[in-house]
Coordinates of C-alpha atoms and ligand atoms in Angstrom, one line a residue:
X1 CA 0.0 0.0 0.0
X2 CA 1.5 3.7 -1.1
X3 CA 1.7 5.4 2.5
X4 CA 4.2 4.8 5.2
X5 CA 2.8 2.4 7.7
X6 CA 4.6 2.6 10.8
X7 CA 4.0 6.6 10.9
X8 CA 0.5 5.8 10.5
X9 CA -0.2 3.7 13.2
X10 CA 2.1 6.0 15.6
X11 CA -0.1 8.8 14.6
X12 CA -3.4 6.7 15.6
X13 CA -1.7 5.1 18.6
X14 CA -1.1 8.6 19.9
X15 CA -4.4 10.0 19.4
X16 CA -6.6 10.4 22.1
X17 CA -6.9 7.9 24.5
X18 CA -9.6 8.3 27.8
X19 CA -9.1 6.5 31.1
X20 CA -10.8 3.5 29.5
X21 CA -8.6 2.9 26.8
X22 CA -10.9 4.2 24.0
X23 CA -8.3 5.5 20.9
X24 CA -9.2 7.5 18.3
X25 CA -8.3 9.9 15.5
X26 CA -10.4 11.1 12.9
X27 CA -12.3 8.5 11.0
X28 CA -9.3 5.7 11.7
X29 CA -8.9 3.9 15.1
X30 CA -5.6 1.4 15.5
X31 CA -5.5 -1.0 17.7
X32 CA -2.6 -3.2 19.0
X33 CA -3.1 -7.1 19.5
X34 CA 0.4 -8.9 19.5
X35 CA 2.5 -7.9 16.6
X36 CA -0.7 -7.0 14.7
X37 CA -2.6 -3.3 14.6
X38 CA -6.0 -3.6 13.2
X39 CA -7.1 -0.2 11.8
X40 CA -10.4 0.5 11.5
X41 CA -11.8 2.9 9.6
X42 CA -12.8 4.4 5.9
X43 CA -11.1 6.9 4.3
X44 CA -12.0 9.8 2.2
X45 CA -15.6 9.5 1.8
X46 CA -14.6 6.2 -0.2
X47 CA -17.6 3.6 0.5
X48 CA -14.8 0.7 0.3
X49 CA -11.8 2.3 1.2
X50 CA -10.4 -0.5 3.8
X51 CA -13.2 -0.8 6.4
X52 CA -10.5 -2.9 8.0
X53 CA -6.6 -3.6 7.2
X54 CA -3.9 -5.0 9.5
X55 CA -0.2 -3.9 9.8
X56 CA 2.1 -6.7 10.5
X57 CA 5.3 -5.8 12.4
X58 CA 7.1 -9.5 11.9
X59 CA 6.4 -8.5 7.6
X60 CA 6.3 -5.0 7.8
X61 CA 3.0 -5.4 5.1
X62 CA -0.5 -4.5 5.1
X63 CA -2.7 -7.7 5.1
X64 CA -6.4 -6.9 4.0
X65 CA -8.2 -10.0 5.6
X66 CA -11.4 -11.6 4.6
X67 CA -14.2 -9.4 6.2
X68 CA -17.6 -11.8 7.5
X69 CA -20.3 -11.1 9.1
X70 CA -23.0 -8.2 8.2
X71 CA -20.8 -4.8 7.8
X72 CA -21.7 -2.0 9.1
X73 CA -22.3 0.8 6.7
X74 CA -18.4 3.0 6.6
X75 CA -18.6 5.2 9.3
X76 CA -17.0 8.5 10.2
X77 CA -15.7 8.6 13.9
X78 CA -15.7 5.9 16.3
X79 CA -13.9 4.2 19.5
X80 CA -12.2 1.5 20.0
X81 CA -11.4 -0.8 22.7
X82 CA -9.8 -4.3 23.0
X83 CA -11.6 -6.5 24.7
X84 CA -9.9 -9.9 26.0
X85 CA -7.1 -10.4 23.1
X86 CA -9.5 -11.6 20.8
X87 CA -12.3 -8.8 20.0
X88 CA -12.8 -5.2 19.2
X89 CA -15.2 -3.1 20.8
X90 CA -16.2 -0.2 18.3
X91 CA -18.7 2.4 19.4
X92 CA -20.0 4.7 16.3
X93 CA -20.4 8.2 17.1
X94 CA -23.7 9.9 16.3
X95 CA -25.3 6.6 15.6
X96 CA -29.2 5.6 16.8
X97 CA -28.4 3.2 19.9
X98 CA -30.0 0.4 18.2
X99 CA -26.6 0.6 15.9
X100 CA -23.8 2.0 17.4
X101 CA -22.2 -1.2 19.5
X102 CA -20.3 -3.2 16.6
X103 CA -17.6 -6.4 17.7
X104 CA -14.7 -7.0 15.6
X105 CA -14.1 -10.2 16.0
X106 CA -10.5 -10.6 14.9
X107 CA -9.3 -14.6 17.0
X108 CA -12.1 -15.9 18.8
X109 CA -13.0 -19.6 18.3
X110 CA -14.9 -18.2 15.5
X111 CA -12.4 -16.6 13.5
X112 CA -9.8 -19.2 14.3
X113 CA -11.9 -21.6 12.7
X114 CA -12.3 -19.7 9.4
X115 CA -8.9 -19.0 9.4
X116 CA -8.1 -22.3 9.0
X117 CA -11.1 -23.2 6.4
X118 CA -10.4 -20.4 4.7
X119 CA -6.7 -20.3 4.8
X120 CA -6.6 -16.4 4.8
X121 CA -6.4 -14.0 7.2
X122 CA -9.9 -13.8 8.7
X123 CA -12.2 -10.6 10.5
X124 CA -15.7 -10.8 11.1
X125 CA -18.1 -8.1 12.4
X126 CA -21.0 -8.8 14.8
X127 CA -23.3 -5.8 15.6
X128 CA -24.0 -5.7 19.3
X129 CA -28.5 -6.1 20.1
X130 CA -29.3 -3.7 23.1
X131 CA -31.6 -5.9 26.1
X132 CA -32.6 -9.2 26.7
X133 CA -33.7 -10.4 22.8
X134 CA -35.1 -13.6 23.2
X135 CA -33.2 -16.7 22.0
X136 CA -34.0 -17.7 18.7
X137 CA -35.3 -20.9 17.5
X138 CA -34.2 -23.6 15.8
X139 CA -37.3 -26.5 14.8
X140 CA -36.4 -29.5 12.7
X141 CA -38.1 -32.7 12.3
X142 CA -38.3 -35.2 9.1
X143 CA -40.3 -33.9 5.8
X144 CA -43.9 -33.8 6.3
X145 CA -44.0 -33.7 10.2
X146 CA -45.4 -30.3 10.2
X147 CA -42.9 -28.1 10.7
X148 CA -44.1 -25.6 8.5
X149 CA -47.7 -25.6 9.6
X150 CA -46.2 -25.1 13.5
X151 CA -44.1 -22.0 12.2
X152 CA -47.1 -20.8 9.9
X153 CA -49.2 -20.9 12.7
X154 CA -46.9 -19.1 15.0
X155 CA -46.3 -16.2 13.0
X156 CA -49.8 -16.1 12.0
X157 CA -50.8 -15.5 15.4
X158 CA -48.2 -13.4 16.9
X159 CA -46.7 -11.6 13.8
X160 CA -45.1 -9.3 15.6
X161 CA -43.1 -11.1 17.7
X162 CA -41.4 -13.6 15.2
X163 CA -39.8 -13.8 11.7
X164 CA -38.7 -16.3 9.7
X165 CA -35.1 -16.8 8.5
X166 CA -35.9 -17.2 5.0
X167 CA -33.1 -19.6 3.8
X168 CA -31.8 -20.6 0.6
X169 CA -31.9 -23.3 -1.5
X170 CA -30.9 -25.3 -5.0
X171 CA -34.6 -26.6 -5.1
X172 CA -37.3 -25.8 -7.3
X173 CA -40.2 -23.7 -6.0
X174 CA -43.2 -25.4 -5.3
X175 CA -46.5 -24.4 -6.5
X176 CA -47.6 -21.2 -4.1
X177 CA -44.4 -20.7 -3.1
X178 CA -42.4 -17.1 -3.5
X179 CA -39.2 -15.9 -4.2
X180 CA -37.2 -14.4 -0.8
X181 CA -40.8 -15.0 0.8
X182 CA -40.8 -18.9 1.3
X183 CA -36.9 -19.3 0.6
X184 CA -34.1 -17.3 -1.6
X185 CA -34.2 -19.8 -4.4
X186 CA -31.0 -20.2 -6.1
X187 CA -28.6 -21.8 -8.3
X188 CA -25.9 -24.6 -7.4
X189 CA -23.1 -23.0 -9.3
X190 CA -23.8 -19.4 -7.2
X191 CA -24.8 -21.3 -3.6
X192 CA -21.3 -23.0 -3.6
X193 CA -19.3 -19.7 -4.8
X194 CA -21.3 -17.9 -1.6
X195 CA -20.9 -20.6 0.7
X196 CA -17.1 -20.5 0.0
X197 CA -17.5 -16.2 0.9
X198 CA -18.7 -17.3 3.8
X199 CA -22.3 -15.9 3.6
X200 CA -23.7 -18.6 5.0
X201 CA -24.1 -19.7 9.0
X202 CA -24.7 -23.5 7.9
X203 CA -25.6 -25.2 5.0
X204 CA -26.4 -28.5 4.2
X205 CA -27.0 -31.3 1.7
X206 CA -30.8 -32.3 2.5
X207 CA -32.6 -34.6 -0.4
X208 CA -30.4 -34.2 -2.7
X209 CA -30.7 -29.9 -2.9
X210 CA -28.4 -27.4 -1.1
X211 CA -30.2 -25.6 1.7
X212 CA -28.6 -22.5 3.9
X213 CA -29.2 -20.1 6.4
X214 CA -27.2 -17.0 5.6
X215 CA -25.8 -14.3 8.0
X216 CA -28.3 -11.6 6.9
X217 CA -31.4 -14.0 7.0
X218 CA -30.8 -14.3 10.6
X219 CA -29.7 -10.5 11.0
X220 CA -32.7 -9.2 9.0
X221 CA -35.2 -10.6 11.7
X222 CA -33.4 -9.1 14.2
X223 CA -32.9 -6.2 13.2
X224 CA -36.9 -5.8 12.7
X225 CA -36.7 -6.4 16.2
X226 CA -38.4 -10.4 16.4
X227 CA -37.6 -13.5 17.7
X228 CA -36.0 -15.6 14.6
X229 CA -37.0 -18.7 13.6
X230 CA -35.7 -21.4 11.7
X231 CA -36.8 -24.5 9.8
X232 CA -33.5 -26.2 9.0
X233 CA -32.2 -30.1 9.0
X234 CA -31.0 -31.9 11.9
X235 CA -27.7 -31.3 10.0
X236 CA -27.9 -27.8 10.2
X237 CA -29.2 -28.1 13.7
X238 CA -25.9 -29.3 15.0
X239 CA -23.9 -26.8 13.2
X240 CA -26.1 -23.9 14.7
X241 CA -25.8 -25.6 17.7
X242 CA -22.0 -25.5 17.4
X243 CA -22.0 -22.1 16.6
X244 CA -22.2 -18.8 18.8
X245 CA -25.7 -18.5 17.7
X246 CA -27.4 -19.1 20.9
X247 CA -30.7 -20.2 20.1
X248 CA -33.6 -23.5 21.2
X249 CA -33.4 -26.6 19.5
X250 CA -36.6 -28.2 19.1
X251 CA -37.2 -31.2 17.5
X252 CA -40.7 -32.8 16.1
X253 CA -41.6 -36.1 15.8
X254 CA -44.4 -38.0 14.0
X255 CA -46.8 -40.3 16.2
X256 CA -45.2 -42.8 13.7
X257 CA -44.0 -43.5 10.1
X258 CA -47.1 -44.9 8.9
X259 CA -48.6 -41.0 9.7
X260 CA -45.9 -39.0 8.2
X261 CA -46.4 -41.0 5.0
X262 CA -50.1 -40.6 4.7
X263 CA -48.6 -36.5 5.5
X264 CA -46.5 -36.6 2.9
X265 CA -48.6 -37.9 0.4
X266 CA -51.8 -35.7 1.5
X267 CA -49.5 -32.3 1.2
X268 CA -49.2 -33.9 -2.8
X269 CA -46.2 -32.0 -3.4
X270 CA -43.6 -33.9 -4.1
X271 CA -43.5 -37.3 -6.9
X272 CA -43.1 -40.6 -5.6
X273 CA -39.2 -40.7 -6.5
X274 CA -39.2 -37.5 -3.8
X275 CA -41.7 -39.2 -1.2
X276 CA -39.6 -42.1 -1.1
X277 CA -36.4 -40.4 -0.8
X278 CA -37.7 -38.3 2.3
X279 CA -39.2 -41.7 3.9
X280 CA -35.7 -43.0 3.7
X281 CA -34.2 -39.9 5.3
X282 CA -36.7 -39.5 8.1
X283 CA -34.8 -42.8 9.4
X284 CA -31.5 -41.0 10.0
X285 CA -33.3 -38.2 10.7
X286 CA -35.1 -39.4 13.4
X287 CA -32.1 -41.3 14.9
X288 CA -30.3 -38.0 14.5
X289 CA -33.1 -36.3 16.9
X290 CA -32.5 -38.4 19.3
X291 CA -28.8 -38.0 19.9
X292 CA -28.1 -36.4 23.0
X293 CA -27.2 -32.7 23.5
X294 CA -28.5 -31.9 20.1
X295 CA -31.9 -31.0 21.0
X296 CA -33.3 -28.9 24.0
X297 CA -37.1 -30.0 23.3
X298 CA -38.8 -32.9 21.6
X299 CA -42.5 -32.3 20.2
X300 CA -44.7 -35.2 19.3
X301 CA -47.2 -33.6 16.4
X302 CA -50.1 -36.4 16.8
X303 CA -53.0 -33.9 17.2
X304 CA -52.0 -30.2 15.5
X305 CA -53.6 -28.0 18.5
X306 CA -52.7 -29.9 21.2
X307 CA -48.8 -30.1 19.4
X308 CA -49.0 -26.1 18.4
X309 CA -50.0 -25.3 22.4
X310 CA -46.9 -27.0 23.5
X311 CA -44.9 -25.6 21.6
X312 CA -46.4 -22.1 22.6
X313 CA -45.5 -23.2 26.1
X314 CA -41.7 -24.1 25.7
X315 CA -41.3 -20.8 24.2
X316 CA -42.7 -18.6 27.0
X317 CA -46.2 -18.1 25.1
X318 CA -48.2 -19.4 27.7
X319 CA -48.3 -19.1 31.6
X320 CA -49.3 -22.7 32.1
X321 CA -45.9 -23.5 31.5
X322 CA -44.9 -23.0 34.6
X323 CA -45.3 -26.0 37.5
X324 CA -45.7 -28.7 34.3
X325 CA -43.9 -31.9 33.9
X326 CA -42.4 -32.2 30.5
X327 CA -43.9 -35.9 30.4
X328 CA -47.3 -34.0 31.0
X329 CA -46.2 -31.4 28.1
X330 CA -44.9 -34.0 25.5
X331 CA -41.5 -32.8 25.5
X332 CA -37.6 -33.8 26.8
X333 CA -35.7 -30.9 28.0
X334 CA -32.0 -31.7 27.5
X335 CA -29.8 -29.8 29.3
X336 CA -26.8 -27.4 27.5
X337 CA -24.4 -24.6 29.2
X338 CA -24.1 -20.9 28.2
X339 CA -20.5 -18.7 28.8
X340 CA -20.4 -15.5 30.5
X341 CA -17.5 -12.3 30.5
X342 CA -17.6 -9.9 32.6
X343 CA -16.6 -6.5 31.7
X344 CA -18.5 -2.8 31.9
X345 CA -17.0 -0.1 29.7
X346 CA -18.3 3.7 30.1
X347 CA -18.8 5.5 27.2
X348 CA -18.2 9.5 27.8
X349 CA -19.7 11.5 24.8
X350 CA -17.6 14.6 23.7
X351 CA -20.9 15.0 21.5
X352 CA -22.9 17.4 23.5
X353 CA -25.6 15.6 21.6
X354 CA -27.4 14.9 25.0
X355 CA -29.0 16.8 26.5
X356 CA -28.7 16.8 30.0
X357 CA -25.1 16.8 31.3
X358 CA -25.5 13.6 33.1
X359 CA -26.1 11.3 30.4
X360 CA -23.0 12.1 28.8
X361 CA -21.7 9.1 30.6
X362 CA -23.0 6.0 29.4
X363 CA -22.2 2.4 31.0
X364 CA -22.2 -0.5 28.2
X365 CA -22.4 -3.5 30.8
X366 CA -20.8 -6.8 28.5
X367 CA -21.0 -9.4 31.3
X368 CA -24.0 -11.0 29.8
X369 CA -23.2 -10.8 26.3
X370 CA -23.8 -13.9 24.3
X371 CA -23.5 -14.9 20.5
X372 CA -21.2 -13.1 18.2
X373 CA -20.0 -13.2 14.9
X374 CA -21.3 -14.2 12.3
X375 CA -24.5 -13.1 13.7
X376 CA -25.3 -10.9 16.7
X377 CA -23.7 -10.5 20.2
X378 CA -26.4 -10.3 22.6
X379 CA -27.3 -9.3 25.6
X380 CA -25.9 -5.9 25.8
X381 CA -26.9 -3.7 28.6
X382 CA -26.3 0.3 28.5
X383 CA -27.3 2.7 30.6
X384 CA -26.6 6.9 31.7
X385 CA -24.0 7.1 34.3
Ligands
GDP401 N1 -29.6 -27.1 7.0 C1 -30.7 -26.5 6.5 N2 -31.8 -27.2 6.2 C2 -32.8 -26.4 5.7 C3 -32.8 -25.1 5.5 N3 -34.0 -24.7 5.0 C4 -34.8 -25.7 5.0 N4 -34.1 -26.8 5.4 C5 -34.6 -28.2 5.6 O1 -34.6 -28.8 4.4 C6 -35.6 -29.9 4.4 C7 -36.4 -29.8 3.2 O2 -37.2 -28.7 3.2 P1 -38.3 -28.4 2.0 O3 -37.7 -28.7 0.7 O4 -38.9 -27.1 2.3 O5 -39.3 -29.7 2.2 P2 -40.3 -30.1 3.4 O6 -39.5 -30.3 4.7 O7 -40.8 -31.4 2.9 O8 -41.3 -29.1 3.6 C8 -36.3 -29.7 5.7 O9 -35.8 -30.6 6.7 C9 -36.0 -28.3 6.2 O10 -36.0 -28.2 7.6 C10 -31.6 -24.4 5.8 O11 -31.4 -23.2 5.6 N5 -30.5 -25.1 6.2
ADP402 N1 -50.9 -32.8 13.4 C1 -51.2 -32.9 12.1 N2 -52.2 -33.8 11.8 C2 -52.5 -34.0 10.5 N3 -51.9 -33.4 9.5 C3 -51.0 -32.5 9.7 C4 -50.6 -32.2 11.1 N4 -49.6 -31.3 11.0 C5 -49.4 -31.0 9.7 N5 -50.2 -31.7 9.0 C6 -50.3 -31.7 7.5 O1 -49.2 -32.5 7.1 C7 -48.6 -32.0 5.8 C8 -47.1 -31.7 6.0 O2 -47.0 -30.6 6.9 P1 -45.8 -29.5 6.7 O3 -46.1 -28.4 7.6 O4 -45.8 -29.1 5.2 O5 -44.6 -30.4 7.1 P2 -43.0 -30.0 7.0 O6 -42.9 -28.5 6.9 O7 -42.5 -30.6 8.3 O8 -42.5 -30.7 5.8 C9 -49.4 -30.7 5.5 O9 -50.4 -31.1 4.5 C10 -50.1 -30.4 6.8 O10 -51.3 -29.7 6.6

């Protein structure tokens, strides 16, 4: 790159710097991890000037690593602080609260992994969600069991409280079914090229067509402010739930085979070559379900009301939840464990934007944050000092 490098980052380093180890200097922040300074920041009114570039002292180069995760739009003016040794905090000046926390993730377990799947240098941005949002929700189950009349139903009757990550997929609409409505559908040849960009969360093979959650599908409903859910494969399932997207895994079941057939066959879309491929599946499928650790919840759909008010209960909709056995509610909760920081950064604005002189101070509590990139880190709490 055409400018001198280690000037640079002396200039940033030196720029102003509060007791809480926010640095900043115009529109560029740099920050030191190791022998590597991440600088942040877009230059010249330039949409994609850098947004992120790293300057290694060991090469003495500029390395401009693979960016994932939903970007936030360039911004002018921002802080940065270094949280642990393996994430940036930025805080965007003059931004609505709803947008203003951003994570550069630049060596969690995330980025560690992508590094090596990608074999690049790797970054990925998470934006930070204000509050307690709820946990999204994860429902699989073999073709025909009803997931799709569950989710329907749900988002029928509380529409705004959830969305649906609309995923994509290699397959051919059905009759009825829309474009970036039902699913994004795609071709093969441009699914793998964006599943090799990383655009996706998971993907999998399921009979016989590519299907994918991406980053934004999941962002999109969150950023509408609902719970997300998501009708994915028990493949999927267990990469979500080795992910940081912290979310409930629930799982439905036929009352038997013989049933989801006569499902199957009664929904009359698929051709026999289809039907029989799913049967097959719902096998493995099943077996999969069962595995231990994969699924929080198990719902039996035998009668459709009496399924869809169980479900309502595991996910808070209904105060009869409370005091109930899960035998009683036709579900197994499995057990799982959740991580915890602990860190509370204050935020003093130079602004004047506020206006009364005692919210200039603002506390960003991070000891319940949860999730991260590729998605959203959670969990945030901010209030005036
Ligand atoms: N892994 C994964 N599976 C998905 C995704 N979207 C849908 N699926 C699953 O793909 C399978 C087939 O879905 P679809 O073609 O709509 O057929 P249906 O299940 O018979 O209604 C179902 O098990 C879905 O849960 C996705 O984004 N990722
Ligand atoms: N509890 C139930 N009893 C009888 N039929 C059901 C029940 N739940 C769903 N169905 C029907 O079964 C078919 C498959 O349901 P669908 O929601 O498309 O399944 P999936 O999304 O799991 O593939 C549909 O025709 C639906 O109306």
């Amino acid at each position: 790159m055409g400018e001198a490098p280690a000037s640079l980052i002396d200039n940033l380093q030196g720029g102003y710097t509060n007791v809480f180890d926010l640095k900043s200097k115009g529109s560029q922040t740099a920050t030191l991890i190791g022998t590597k300074t991440y600088v942040i920041g877009w230059s010249n009114d330039q949409e994609e000037s850098f947004g992120v570039r790293i300057f290694d002292k060991c090469t003495n180069e500029w390395v401009i690593p693979t960016v994932l995760g939903t970007k936030p739009k360039p911004f002018k003016g921002h802080l940065a602080v270094l949280l642990g040794q393996d994430r940036i905090l930025v805080v965007k000046e003059n931004s609505s609260f709803d947008d203003c926390i951003w994570f550069l993730e630049v060596d969690t377990e995330y980025i560690k992994q992508q590094k090596k799947k990608l074999a690049t240098p790797v970054v990925a941005w998470s934006r930070g969600v204000i509050g307690a949002a709820e946990k999204p929700v994860v429902i699989s189950g073999p073709s025909g069991v009803g997931k799709g009349t569950l989710i329907n139903k749900l988002m029928k009757d509380f529409p705004a409280m959830f969305g649906f990550s609309v995923s994509h997929t290699t397959r051919a609409p059905r009759e009825g079914e829309k474009n970036h409505v039902h699913y994004h559908f795609t071709d093969r040849t441009v699914m793998e090229q964006e599943i090799k960009d990383g655009k996706f969360l998971e993907f999998a093979s399921v009979h016989g067509n590519l299907y994918g959650t991406s980053t934004e599908a999941v962002d999109a409903v969150a950023d509408a402010g609902k719970r997300c859910i998501l009708d994915i494969d028990v493949q999927g399932a267990r990469c979500m739930r080795d992910s940081h997207l912290e979310a409930i895994f629930i799982f439905v079941c036929p009352p038997s085979s013989e049933e989801l057939e006569k499902r199957l066959r009664a929904r009359g879309t698929e051709m026999e070559e289809q039907i029989q491929k799913r049967l097959r599946n719902a096998k493995t499928e099943l077996e999969k379900g069962r595995e231990p650790g994969l699924f929080d919840y198990m719902l039996v759909n035998d009668d459709f009301n009496t399924c869809y008010e169980n479900l309502k209960k595991l996910l808070g909709l209904d105060e009869a939840v409370n005091g109930n056995s899960s035998s009683e509610m036709g579900y197994l909760p499995l057990v799982h464990s959740a991580s915890k920081s602990d860190e509370k950064i204050l935020i003093a604005s130079e602004t004047g934007g506020l206006e009364k002189a005692s919210q200039n101070r603002i506390v960003l509590d991070l000891s319940s944050i949860k999730g991260g990139a590729p998605a959203r880190t959670r969990g945030l709490n901010m209030y005036f000092a």
